[in-house]
Tab-separated table of C-alpha atoms in Angstrom:
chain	number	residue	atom	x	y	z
A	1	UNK	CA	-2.561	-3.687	4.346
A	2	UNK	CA	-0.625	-5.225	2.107
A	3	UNK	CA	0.275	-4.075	0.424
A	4	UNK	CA	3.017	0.075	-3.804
A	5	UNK	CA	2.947	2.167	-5.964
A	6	UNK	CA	6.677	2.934	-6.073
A	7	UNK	CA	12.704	9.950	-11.116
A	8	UNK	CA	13.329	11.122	-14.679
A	9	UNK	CA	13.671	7.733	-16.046
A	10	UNK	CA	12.437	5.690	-18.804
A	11	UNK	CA	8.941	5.731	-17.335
A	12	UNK	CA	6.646	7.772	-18.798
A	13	UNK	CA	6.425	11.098	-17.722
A	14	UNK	CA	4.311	11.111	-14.391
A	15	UNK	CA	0.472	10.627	-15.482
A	16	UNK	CA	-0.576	13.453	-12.933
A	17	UNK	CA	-1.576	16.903	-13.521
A	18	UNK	CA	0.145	19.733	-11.243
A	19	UNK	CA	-2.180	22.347	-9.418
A	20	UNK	CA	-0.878	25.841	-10.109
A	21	UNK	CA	2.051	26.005	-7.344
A	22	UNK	CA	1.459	27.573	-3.928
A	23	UNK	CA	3.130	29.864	-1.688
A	24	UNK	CA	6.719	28.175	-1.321
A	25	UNK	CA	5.738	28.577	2.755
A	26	UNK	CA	2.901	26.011	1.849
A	27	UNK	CA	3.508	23.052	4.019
A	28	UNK	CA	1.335	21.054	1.785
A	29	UNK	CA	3.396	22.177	-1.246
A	30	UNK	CA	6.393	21.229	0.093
A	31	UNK	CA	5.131	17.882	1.637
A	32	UNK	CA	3.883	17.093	-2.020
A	33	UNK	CA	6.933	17.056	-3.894
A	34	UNK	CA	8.790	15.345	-1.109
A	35	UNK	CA	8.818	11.561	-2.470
A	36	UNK	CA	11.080	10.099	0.182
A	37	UNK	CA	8.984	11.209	3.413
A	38	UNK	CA	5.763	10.079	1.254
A	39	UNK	CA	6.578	7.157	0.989
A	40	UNK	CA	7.557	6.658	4.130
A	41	UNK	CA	4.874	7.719	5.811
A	42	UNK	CA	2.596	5.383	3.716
A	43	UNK	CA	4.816	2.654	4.910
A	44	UNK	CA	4.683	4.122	8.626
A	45	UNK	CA	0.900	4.085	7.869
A	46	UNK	CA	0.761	0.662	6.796
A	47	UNK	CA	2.362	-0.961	9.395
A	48	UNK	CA	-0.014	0.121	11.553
A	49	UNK	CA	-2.659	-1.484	9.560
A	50	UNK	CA	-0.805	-4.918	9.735
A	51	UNK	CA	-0.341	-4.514	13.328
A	52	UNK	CA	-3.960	-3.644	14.073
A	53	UNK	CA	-5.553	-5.611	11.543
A	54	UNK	CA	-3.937	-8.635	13.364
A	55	UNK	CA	-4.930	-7.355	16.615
A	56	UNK	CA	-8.458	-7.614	16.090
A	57	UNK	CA	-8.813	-10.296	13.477
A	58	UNK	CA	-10.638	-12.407	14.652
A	59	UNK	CA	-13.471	-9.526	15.874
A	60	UNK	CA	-13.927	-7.852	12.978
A	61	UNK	CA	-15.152	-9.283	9.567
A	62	UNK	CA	-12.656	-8.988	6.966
A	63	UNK	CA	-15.086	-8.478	3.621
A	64	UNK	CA	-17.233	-5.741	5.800
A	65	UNK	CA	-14.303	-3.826	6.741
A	66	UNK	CA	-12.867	-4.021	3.955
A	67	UNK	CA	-15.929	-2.687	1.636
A	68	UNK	CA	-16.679	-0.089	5.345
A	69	UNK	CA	-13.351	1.327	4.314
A	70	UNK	CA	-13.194	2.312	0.674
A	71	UNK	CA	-16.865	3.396	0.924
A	72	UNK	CA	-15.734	5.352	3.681
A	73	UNK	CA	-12.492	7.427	2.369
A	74	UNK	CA	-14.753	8.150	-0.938
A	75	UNK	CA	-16.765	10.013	1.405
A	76	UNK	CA	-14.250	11.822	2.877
A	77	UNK	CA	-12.417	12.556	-0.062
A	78	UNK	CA	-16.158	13.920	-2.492
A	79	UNK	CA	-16.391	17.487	-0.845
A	80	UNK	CA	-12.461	18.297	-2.388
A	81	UNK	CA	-12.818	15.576	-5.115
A	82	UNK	CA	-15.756	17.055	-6.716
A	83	UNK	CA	-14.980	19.837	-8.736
A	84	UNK	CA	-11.463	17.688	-9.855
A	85	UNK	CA	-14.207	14.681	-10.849
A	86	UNK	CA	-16.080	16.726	-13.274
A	87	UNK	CA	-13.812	18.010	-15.006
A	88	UNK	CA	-11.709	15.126	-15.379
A	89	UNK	CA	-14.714	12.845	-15.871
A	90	UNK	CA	-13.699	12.742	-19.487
A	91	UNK	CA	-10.783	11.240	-19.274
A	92	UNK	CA	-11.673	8.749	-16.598
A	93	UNK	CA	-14.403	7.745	-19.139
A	94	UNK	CA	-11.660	6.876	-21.615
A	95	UNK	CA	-10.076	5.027	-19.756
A	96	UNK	CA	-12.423	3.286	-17.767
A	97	UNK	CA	-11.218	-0.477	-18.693
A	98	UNK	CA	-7.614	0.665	-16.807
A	99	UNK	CA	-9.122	2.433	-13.842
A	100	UNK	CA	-11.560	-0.644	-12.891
A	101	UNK	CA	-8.796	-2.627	-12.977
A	102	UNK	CA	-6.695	-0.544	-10.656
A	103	UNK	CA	-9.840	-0.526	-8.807
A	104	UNK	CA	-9.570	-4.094	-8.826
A	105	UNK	CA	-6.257	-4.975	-7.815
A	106	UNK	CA	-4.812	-2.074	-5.799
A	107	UNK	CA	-8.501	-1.884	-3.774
A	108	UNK	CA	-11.045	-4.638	-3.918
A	109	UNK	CA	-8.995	-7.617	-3.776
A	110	UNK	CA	-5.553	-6.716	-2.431
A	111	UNK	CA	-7.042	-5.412	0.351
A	112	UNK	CA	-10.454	-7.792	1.229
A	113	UNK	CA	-7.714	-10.462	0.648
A	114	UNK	CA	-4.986	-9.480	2.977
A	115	UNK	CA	-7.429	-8.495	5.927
A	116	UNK	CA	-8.665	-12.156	5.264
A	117	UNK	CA	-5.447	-14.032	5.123
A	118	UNK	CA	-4.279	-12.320	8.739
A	119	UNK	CA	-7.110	-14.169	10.235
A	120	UNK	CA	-5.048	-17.521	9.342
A	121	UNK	CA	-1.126	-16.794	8.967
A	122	UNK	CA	0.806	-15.422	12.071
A	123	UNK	CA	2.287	-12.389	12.179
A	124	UNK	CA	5.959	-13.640	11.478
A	125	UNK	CA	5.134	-15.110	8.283
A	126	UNK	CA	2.728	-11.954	6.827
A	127	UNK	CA	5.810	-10.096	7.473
A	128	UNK	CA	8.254	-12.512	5.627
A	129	UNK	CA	5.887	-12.763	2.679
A	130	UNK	CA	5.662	-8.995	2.823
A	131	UNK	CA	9.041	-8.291	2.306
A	132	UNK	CA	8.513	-9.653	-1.032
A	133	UNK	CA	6.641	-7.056	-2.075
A	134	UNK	CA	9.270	-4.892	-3.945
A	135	UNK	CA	10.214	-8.103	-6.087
A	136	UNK	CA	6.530	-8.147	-7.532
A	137	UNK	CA	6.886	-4.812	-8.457
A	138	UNK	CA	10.161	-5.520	-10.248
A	139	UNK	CA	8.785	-8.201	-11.976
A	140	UNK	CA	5.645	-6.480	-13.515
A	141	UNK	CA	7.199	-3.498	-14.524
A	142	UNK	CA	9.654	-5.914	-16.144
A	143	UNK	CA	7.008	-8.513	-17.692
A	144	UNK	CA	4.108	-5.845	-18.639
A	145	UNK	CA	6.664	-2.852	-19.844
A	146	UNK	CA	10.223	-4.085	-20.112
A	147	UNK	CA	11.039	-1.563	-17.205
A	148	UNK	CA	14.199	-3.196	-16.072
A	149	UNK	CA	15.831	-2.823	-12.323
A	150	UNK	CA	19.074	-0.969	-12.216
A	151	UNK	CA	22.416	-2.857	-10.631
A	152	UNK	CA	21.767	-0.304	-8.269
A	153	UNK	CA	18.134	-1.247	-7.325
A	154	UNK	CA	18.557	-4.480	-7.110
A	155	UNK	CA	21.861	-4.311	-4.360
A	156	UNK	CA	19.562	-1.877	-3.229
A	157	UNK	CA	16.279	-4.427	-2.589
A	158	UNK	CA	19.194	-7.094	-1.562
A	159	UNK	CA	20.451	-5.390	1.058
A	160	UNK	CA	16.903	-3.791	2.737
A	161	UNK	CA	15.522	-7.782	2.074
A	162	UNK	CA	18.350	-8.749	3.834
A	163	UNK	CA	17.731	-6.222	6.960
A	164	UNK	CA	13.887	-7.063	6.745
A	165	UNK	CA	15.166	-11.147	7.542
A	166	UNK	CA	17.713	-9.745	10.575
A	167	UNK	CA	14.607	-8.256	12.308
A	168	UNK	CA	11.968	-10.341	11.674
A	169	UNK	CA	14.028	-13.455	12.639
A	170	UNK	CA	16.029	-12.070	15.409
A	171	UNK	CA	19.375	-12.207	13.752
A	172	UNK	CA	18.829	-15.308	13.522
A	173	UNK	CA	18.756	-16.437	9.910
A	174	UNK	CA	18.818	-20.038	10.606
A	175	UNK	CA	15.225	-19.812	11.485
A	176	UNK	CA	14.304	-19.837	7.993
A	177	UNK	CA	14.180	-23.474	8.315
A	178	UNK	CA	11.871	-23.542	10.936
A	179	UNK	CA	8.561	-21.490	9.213
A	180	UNK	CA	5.580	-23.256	8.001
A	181	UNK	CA	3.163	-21.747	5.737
A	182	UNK	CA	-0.670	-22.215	5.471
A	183	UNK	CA	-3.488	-20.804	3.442
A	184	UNK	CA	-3.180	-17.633	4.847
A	185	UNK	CA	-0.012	-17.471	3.624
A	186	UNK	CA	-0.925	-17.937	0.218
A	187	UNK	CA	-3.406	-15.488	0.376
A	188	UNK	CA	-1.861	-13.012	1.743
A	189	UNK	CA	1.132	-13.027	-1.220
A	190	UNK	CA	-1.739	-12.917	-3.895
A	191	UNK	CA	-2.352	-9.519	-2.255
A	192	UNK	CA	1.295	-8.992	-2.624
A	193	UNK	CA	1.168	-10.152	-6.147
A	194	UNK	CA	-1.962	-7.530	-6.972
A	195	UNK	CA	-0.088	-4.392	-5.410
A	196	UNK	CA	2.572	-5.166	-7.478
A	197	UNK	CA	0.626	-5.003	-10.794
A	198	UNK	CA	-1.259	-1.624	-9.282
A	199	UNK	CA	2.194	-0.075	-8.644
A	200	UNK	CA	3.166	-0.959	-12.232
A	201	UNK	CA	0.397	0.303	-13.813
A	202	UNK	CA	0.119	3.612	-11.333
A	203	UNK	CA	2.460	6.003	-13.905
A	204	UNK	CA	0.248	5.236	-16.647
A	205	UNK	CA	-2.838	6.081	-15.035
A	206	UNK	CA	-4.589	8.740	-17.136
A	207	UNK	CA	-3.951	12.451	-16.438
A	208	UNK	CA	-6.320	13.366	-13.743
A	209	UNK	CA	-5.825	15.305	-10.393
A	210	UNK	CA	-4.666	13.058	-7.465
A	211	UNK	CA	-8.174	13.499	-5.696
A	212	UNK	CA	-9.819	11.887	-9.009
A	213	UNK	CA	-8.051	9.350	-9.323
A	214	UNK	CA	-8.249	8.107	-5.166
A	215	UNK	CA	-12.372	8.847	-5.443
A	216	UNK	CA	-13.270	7.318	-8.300
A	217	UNK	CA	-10.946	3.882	-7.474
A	218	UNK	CA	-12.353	3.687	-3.806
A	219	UNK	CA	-15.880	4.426	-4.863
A	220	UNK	CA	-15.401	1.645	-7.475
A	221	UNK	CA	-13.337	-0.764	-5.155
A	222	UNK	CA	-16.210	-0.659	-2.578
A	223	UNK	CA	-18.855	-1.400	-4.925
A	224	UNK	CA	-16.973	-4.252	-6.543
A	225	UNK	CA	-16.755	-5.529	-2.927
A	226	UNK	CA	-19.960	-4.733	-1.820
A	227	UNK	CA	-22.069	-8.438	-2.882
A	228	UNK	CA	-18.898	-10.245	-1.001
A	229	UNK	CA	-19.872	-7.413	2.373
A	230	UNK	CA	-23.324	-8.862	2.133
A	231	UNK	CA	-22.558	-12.579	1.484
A	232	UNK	CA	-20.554	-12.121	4.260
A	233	UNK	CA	-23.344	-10.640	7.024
A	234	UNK	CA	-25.669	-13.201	5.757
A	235	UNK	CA	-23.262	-15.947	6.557
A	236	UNK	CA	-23.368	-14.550	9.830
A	237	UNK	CA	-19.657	-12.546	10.258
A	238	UNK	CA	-21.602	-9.508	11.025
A	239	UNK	CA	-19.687	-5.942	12.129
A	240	UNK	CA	-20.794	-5.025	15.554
A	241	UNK	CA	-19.676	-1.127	16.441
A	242	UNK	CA	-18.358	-1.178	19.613
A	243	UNK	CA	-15.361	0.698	21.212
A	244	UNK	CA	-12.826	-1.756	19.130
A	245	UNK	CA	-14.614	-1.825	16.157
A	246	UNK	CA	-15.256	2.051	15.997
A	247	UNK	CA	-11.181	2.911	17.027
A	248	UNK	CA	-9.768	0.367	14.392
A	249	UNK	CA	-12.313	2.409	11.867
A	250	UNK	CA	-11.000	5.413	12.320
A	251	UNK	CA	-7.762	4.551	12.294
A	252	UNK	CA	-8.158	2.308	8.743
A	253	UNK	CA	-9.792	5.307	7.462
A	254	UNK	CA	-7.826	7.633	7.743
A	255	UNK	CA	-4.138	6.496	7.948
A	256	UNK	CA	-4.028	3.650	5.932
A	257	UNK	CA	-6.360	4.572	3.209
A	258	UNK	CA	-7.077	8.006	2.751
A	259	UNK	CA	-3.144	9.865	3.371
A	260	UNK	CA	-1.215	6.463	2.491
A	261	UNK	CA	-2.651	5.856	-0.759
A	262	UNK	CA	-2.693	9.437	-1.692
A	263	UNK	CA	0.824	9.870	-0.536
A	264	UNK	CA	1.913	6.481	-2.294
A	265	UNK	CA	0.105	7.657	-5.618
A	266	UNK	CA	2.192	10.746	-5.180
A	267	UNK	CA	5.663	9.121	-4.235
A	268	UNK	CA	5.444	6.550	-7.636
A	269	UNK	CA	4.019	9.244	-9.865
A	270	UNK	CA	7.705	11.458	-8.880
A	271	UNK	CA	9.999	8.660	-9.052
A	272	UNK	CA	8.390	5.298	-10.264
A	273	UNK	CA	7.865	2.108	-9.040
A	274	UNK	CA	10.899	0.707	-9.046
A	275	UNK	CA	12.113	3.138	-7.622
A	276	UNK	CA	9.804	3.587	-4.957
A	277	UNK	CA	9.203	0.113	-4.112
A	278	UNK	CA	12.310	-0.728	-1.534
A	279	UNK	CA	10.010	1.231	1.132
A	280	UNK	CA	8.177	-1.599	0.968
A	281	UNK	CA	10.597	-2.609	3.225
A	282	UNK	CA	10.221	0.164	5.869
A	283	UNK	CA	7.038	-1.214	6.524
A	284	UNK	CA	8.507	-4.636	8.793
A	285	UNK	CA	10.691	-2.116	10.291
A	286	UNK	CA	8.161	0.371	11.539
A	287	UNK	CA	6.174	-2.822	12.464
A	288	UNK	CA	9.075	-3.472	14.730
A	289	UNK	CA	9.679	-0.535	15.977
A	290	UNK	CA	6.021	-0.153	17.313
A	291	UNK	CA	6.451	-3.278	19.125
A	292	UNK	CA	8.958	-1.757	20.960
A	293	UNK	CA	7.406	1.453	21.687
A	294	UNK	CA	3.874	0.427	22.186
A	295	UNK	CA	4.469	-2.988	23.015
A	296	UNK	CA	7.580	-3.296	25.578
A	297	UNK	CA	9.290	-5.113	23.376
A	298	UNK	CA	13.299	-4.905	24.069
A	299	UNK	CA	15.641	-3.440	21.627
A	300	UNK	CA	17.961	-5.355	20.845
A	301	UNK	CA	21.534	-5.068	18.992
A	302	UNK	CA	19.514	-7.164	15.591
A	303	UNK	CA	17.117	-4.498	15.771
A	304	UNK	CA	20.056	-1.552	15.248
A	305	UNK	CA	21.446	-3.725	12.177
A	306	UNK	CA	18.648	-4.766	10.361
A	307	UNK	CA	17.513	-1.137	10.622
A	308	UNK	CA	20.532	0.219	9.385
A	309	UNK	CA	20.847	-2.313	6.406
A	310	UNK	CA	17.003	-1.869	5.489
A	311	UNK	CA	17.995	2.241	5.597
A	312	UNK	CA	21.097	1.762	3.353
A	313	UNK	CA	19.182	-0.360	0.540
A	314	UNK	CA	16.104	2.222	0.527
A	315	UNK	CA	18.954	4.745	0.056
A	316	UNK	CA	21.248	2.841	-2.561
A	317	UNK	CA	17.843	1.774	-4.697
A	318	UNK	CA	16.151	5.438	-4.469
A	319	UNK	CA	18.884	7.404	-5.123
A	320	UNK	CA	20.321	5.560	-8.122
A	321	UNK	CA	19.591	5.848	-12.031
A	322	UNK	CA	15.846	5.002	-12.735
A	323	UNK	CA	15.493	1.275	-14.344
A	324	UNK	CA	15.566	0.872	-18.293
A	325	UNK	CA	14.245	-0.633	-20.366
């Protein structure tokens, strides 16, 4: 999942360090300093997560996959990580206390927690509570580091909140009344609630290349989750690799967790997480719109307006004076 990090502003200025700068022709050059479509694309990416991870709940064990997939991505990411490790290894060592705890919340436990919570809560309400997610940002930013929203961000997180509750209730926002919430529930907004305080804390990560900082927090996430992996098996929720389990793998792997997070790192350190977080909101919206296309789900004249309100307060909140403090 869930679950942001999120330009000149009051924020520090952005705690990565710029490679020397390609040929302008570069697609990967241009693709990096592109905040918008970044973040986008990590919320395209993590919709597909929700949608999947739902799909196959109930075959795959949440702790396991969860621990399967940050071991995984470091392993991906160590052949162009390396040289970047060593010679930022010096700063990561000072400040080791703030990178385990990104580790923590962004990795270990936002994401072992969400996967578990979508084995209880349907898919209606994860997407509800989801839709939260730029408020927890807001909040952090606000409580940690006096980060304020802007008048503008705020109409801005209104108005795509408001488009989020068109589309997941049908245009029908009577139905408010109607939604229970279990455990899963809870759980999966304490994943919500962790994202938030990684997004915060993502433009004051040290000054380390990209690659370093995604390595060294999934190597670490995976470890810290690695007793629940095996607490797990021996309770018997054990992974068997079949066709499923294999597909939703590869998928997690590489979408999800290796070009989301690096593209979300990206997006926040260019225009900070207030900023950034109202995409959060894009990902209920691509959710939808793959129910349609994959799905045969009928578009429908809710669809059209929610999407256009959820595009206008991404717009209005990105586009606006950074928050103050």
């Amino acid at each position: 999942m869930p679950q942001r990090e999120s330009g000149a502003s009051s924020y520090p200025t952005p705690m990565t360090i710029a490679s020397p700068a390609p040929p302008a022709s570069n697609p990967a050059s241009w693709l990096n300093n592109q905040p918008y479509l970044l973040l986008s694309l990590s919320s395209l990416f993590w919709a597909g997560n929700i949608v999947i991870a739902r799909h196959v709940g109930a075959h795959v064990p949440p702790l396991t996959v969860t621990t399967i997939r940050w071991f995984g991505v470091f392993l991906i990411l160590l052949p162009f990580a390396w040289p970047h490790l060593k010679r930022d290894w010096p700063a990561l060592r000072r400040s080791l206390p703030l990178m385990l705890f990104l580790s923590l919340v962004g990795f270990a436990f936002n994401n072992a927690i969400s996967y578990w919570a979508l084995q209880y809560t349907e898919a209606l309400n994860a997407l509800l509570i989801q839709s939260a997610g730029p408020l927890f940002v807001a909040l952090w930013s606000l409580v940690l580091f006096g980060v304020r929203l802007t008048a503008a961000q705020l109409a801005g997180i209104a108005i795509s909140l408001l488009g989020v509750l068109i589309i997941i209730l049908r245009g029908d926002l009577a139905a408010l009344a109607s939604i229970s919430f279990n455990r899963g529930d809870i759980m999966f907004a304490s994943s919500l609630v962790a994202f938030g305080l990684y997004s915060a804390f993502i433009p004051r990560r040290p000054k380390i290349h990209q690659l370093s900082f995604l390595s060294f927090t999934t190597c670490c996430g995976a470890m810290m989750l690695l007793p629940t992996a095996i607490w797990e098996a021996w309770s018997g929720s054990v992974l068997h690799f079949d066709t499923v389990t294999l597909a939703t793998l590869g998928y997690i792997l590489i979408f999800p967790s290796t070009l989301a997070y690096l593209f979300f790192n990206r997006g926040v350190a260019l225009i900070g997480p207030n900023r950034a977080a109202p995409f959060f909101h894009l990902v209920p919206v691509f959710g939808s719109a793959m129910a349609i296309l994959l799905l045969g789900e009928k578009l429908q004249p809710f669809h059209l307006i929610g999407y256009a309100l959820v595009l206008a307060g991404v717009v209005i909140a990105s586009r606006q004076g950074s928050a103050v403090k």
